[in-house]
Structure formats: C-alpha cells, structure tokens
CSV table of C-alpha atoms in Angstrom, one decimal:
chain,number,residue,atom,x,y,z
A,798,UNK,CA,6.0,-6.4,21.8
A,799,UNK,CA,7.4,-3.4,21.8
A,800,UNK,CA,10.0,-5.4,18.8
A,801,UNK,CA,6.9,-5.6,16.9
A,802,UNK,CA,5.2,-2.7,17.4
A,803,UNK,CA,8.6,-1.3,15.3
A,804,UNK,CA,8.5,-3.9,12.7
A,805,UNK,CA,4.8,-2.9,12.1
A,806,UNK,CA,6.0,1.3,12.6
A,807,UNK,CA,8.2,0.1,10.0
A,808,UNK,CA,6.7,-0.9,7.4
A,809,UNK,CA,3.7,1.4,7.8
A,810,UNK,CA,5.8,3.9,7.7
A,811,UNK,CA,7.2,2.7,3.8
A,812,UNK,CA,4.3,2.3,2.3
A,813,UNK,CA,3.2,5.9,3.2
A,814,UNK,CA,6.3,7.3,2.3
A,815,UNK,CA,7.0,8.4,-1.3
A,816,UNK,CA,10.5,8.4,-1.6
A,817,UNK,CA,11.6,11.7,-4.0
A,818,UNK,CA,14.5,9.4,-5.2
A,819,UNK,CA,16.1,6.1,-3.8
A,820,UNK,CA,20.0,6.1,-4.6
A,821,UNK,CA,20.2,2.8,-4.4
A,822,UNK,CA,19.0,-0.9,-6.5
A,823,UNK,CA,19.4,-2.6,-3.3
A,824,UNK,CA,17.5,0.1,-1.3
A,825,UNK,CA,13.7,-1.5,-0.5
A,826,UNK,CA,11.3,1.6,-1.9
A,827,UNK,CA,7.2,1.5,-0.1
A,828,UNK,CA,4.7,0.5,-2.4
A,829,UNK,CA,3.5,3.7,-3.3
A,830,UNK,CA,6.9,4.4,-5.0
A,831,UNK,CA,6.8,1.7,-6.5
A,832,UNK,CA,4.0,2.4,-8.0
A,833,UNK,CA,4.9,6.7,-8.6
A,834,UNK,CA,7.8,5.3,-10.6
A,835,UNK,CA,6.1,2.9,-12.7
A,836,UNK,CA,3.6,5.8,-14.0
A,837,UNK,CA,6.4,7.8,-14.8
A,838,UNK,CA,7.7,5.1,-16.7
A,839,UNK,CA,4.6,4.3,-19.0
A,840,UNK,CA,4.1,7.6,-19.2
A,841,UNK,CA,7.3,8.0,-21.4
A,842,UNK,CA,5.6,5.7,-24.0
A,843,UNK,CA,4.7,7.9,-26.4
A,844,UNK,CA,2.8,5.9,-29.2
A,845,UNK,CA,4.0,5.0,-32.9
A,846,UNK,CA,7.8,6.4,-32.9
A,847,UNK,CA,9.5,4.1,-33.3
A,848,UNK,CA,12.7,6.2,-32.7
A,849,UNK,CA,12.7,6.5,-29.9
A,850,UNK,CA,11.6,3.0,-29.0
A,851,UNK,CA,14.7,0.7,-28.0
A,852,UNK,CA,15.8,3.8,-25.6
A,853,UNK,CA,12.3,3.9,-24.3
A,854,UNK,CA,12.1,0.4,-23.6
A,855,UNK,CA,15.6,0.1,-22.5
A,856,UNK,CA,14.7,2.8,-19.4
A,857,UNK,CA,11.8,0.5,-19.0
A,858,UNK,CA,13.7,-2.8,-17.8
A,859,UNK,CA,15.4,-0.9,-16.3
A,860,UNK,CA,12.8,0.6,-13.7
A,861,UNK,CA,11.3,-2.8,-13.9
A,862,UNK,CA,14.0,-4.0,-12.6
A,863,UNK,CA,14.6,-0.7,-9.8
A,864,UNK,CA,11.3,-1.8,-9.3
A,865,UNK,CA,11.5,-5.3,-8.6
A,866,UNK,CA,14.7,-5.9,-6.5
A,867,UNK,CA,12.9,-2.9,-4.1
A,868,UNK,CA,10.2,-4.4,-3.9
A,869,UNK,CA,12.0,-8.0,-3.1
A,870,UNK,CA,13.9,-6.1,-0.1
A,871,UNK,CA,10.6,-4.5,0.7
A,872,UNK,CA,8.4,-8.3,0.9
A,873,UNK,CA,11.6,-9.6,2.6
A,874,UNK,CA,11.5,-7.4,5.2
A,875,UNK,CA,7.8,-7.7,5.9
A,876,UNK,CA,8.1,-11.6,5.1
A,877,UNK,CA,10.3,-12.7,8.4
A,878,UNK,CA,7.5,-11.9,10.7
A,879,UNK,CA,5.0,-11.8,9.0
A,880,UNK,CA,4.0,-15.5,10.5
A,881,UNK,CA,4.7,-14.4,13.8
A,882,UNK,CA,2.3,-11.8,14.2
A,883,UNK,CA,-0.8,-12.4,11.2
A,884,UNK,CA,-0.5,-16.5,11.5
A,885,UNK,CA,0.0,-19.0,9.3
A,886,UNK,CA,-3.0,-17.8,6.7
A,887,UNK,CA,-2.9,-14.5,7.1
A,888,UNK,CA,0.5,-14.6,6.1
A,889,UNK,CA,0.2,-16.8,3.2
A,890,UNK,CA,-2.5,-14.5,1.7
A,891,UNK,CA,-0.4,-11.4,1.3
A,892,UNK,CA,2.9,-14.0,0.5
A,893,UNK,CA,1.3,-14.7,-2.1
A,894,UNK,CA,0.1,-11.8,-3.1
A,895,UNK,CA,3.7,-10.3,-3.1
A,896,UNK,CA,4.6,-13.4,-5.8
A,897,UNK,CA,2.0,-11.6,-7.7
A,898,UNK,CA,3.3,-8.9,-8.3
A,899,UNK,CA,7.2,-9.8,-8.1
A,900,UNK,CA,5.9,-12.5,-11.1
A,901,UNK,CA,3.7,-9.9,-13.0
A,902,UNK,CA,7.4,-7.1,-13.0
A,903,UNK,CA,9.1,-10.5,-13.9
A,904,UNK,CA,7.2,-10.5,-17.0
A,905,UNK,CA,6.3,-7.6,-17.9
A,906,UNK,CA,10.3,-7.2,-17.6
A,907,UNK,CA,10.4,-10.5,-20.1
A,908,UNK,CA,7.5,-9.1,-22.8
A,909,UNK,CA,10.3,-5.3,-22.6
A,910,UNK,CA,13.5,-7.5,-23.2
A,911,UNK,CA,11.7,-9.3,-26.2
A,912,UNK,CA,10.2,-6.7,-28.3
A,913,UNK,CA,11.9,-5.8,-31.6
A,914,UNK,CA,10.0,-2.7,-31.6
A,915,UNK,CA,12.4,-0.8,-34.2
A,916,UNK,CA,11.3,-3.4,-36.6
A,917,UNK,CA,7.2,-2.3,-36.3
A,918,UNK,CA,4.6,-1.0,-39.0
A,919,UNK,CA,3.7,1.6,-36.4
A,920,UNK,CA,-0.5,0.2,-36.3
A,921,UNK,CA,2.0,-2.8,-34.9
A,922,UNK,CA,4.1,-0.2,-32.9
A,923,UNK,CA,0.2,1.3,-31.5
A,924,UNK,CA,-1.0,-2.0,-30.7
A,925,UNK,CA,2.3,-3.2,-28.6
A,926,UNK,CA,3.2,-0.3,-26.6
A,927,UNK,CA,-0.6,-0.8,-25.9
A,928,UNK,CA,0.2,-3.5,-23.9
A,929,UNK,CA,3.0,-2.6,-21.9
A,930,UNK,CA,0.9,0.1,-20.8
A,931,UNK,CA,-1.3,-2.0,-20.1
A,932,UNK,CA,1.0,-4.0,-18.0
A,933,UNK,CA,2.0,-1.2,-16.4
A,934,UNK,CA,-1.6,-0.6,-15.5
A,935,UNK,CA,-2.2,-4.0,-13.9
A,936,UNK,CA,0.3,-3.4,-11.7
A,937,UNK,CA,0.6,-0.8,-10.4
A,938,UNK,CA,-3.2,-1.8,-9.8
A,939,UNK,CA,-1.8,-5.1,-7.1
A,940,UNK,CA,0.6,-3.1,-6.1
A,941,UNK,CA,-2.3,-0.3,-5.0
A,942,UNK,CA,-4.7,-3.0,-4.2
A,943,UNK,CA,-2.5,-5.1,-1.6
A,944,UNK,CA,-0.8,-1.9,-0.1
A,945,UNK,CA,-4.5,-1.0,1.1
A,946,UNK,CA,-4.8,-3.7,1.7
A,947,UNK,CA,-1.4,-4.7,4.1
A,948,UNK,CA,-2.4,-1.2,5.9
A,949,UNK,CA,-5.5,-2.1,7.1
A,950,UNK,CA,-4.4,-5.2,8.7
A,951,UNK,CA,-1.1,-3.6,9.7
A,952,UNK,CA,-2.5,-0.3,11.4
A,953,UNK,CA,-4.9,-2.8,13.1
A,954,UNK,CA,-2.0,-4.8,14.5
A,955,UNK,CA,-0.9,-1.9,15.4
A,956,UNK,CA,-3.7,-0.8,17.5
A,957,UNK,CA,-4.2,-4.1,19.4
A,958,UNK,CA,0.2,-4.0,20.2
A,959,UNK,CA,-0.5,-0.6,21.3
A,960,UNK,CA,-3.6,-1.2,23.4
A,961,UNK,CA,-2.1,-3.8,25.4
C-alpha cells in the first residue's frame, strides 16, 4: 500500500509542480509544464512576418518534440501502474487520453515541418499561422482536460489508500 501511495503522490506532484526549467529532453514533464511550454511557443507567432517564419517554425518543432518526449516519459510512468490500481476500463480511458495528446502533438509537429511559410503571400501566411495557433490551443486544451480528470481520480485513490 505504501508503494501505491508513493506512486500516486509522485504523479500528482508532477501534475501540480511546474518546473521553471526542464534541462534534459529525456525528462518527464508535468501536464501543466507541457501546456506552459506550448503556450509560450504559440505566443512567439507574430502574424504575418515571413522573415521570422523559419526560426519560429524550428523553435515550434523543437518545443513540440520536447513536450511529446517529456509527456511520453510521464505517461509511461503512469501507465506502469494504472491497470493495477484503477482497473481495466478506467485505465484504458486515461491511456486513450494519453494517445490522443501524443497524436495531436505528432500531427502538429508534422504540419509545422511540412509548411513552407517563407513562400506564402501575407494572407496565406496569416491563415497558416492562425491554424498553428489553433492547433496548439487544441493541444493545450487536451492536456488541461486530461490533467484535471486524472487529478480527480488520483486524489480520490490517494484518500482511499491513506484511509486504510
């Protein structure tokens, strides 16, 4: 039981603590940290500036990859014990959330890599940049919703384990 309490406490802690600087790409990152990093990347997109597009696209791709790698590590930690503690259906539901988030990150990364923003007219550039911002907003929404649902379940489990 103490092991389960420690695991759940660790995951909850990752969700609640936003680290100012994550140094290694192999680190796990909390859901909140992932959202913060993506919002910062989105805010770098100043519409209609083709001269800065290549650099912004590169930084966005790096951020998307970094967030996906960190969340994959975070999710792997969670998934190692979800079935044992939650039961099959609830664990599968949370794992589906994990997959949706990673798929959205991968799609956004691929879309950013495929865009040749420097070649676009100003109106087309604005349209593509708006699409990028909406994609990042969608990913942030997925992460925030998932973290909220998962925290509720984990908090309930922690209380039950500590009550024993």
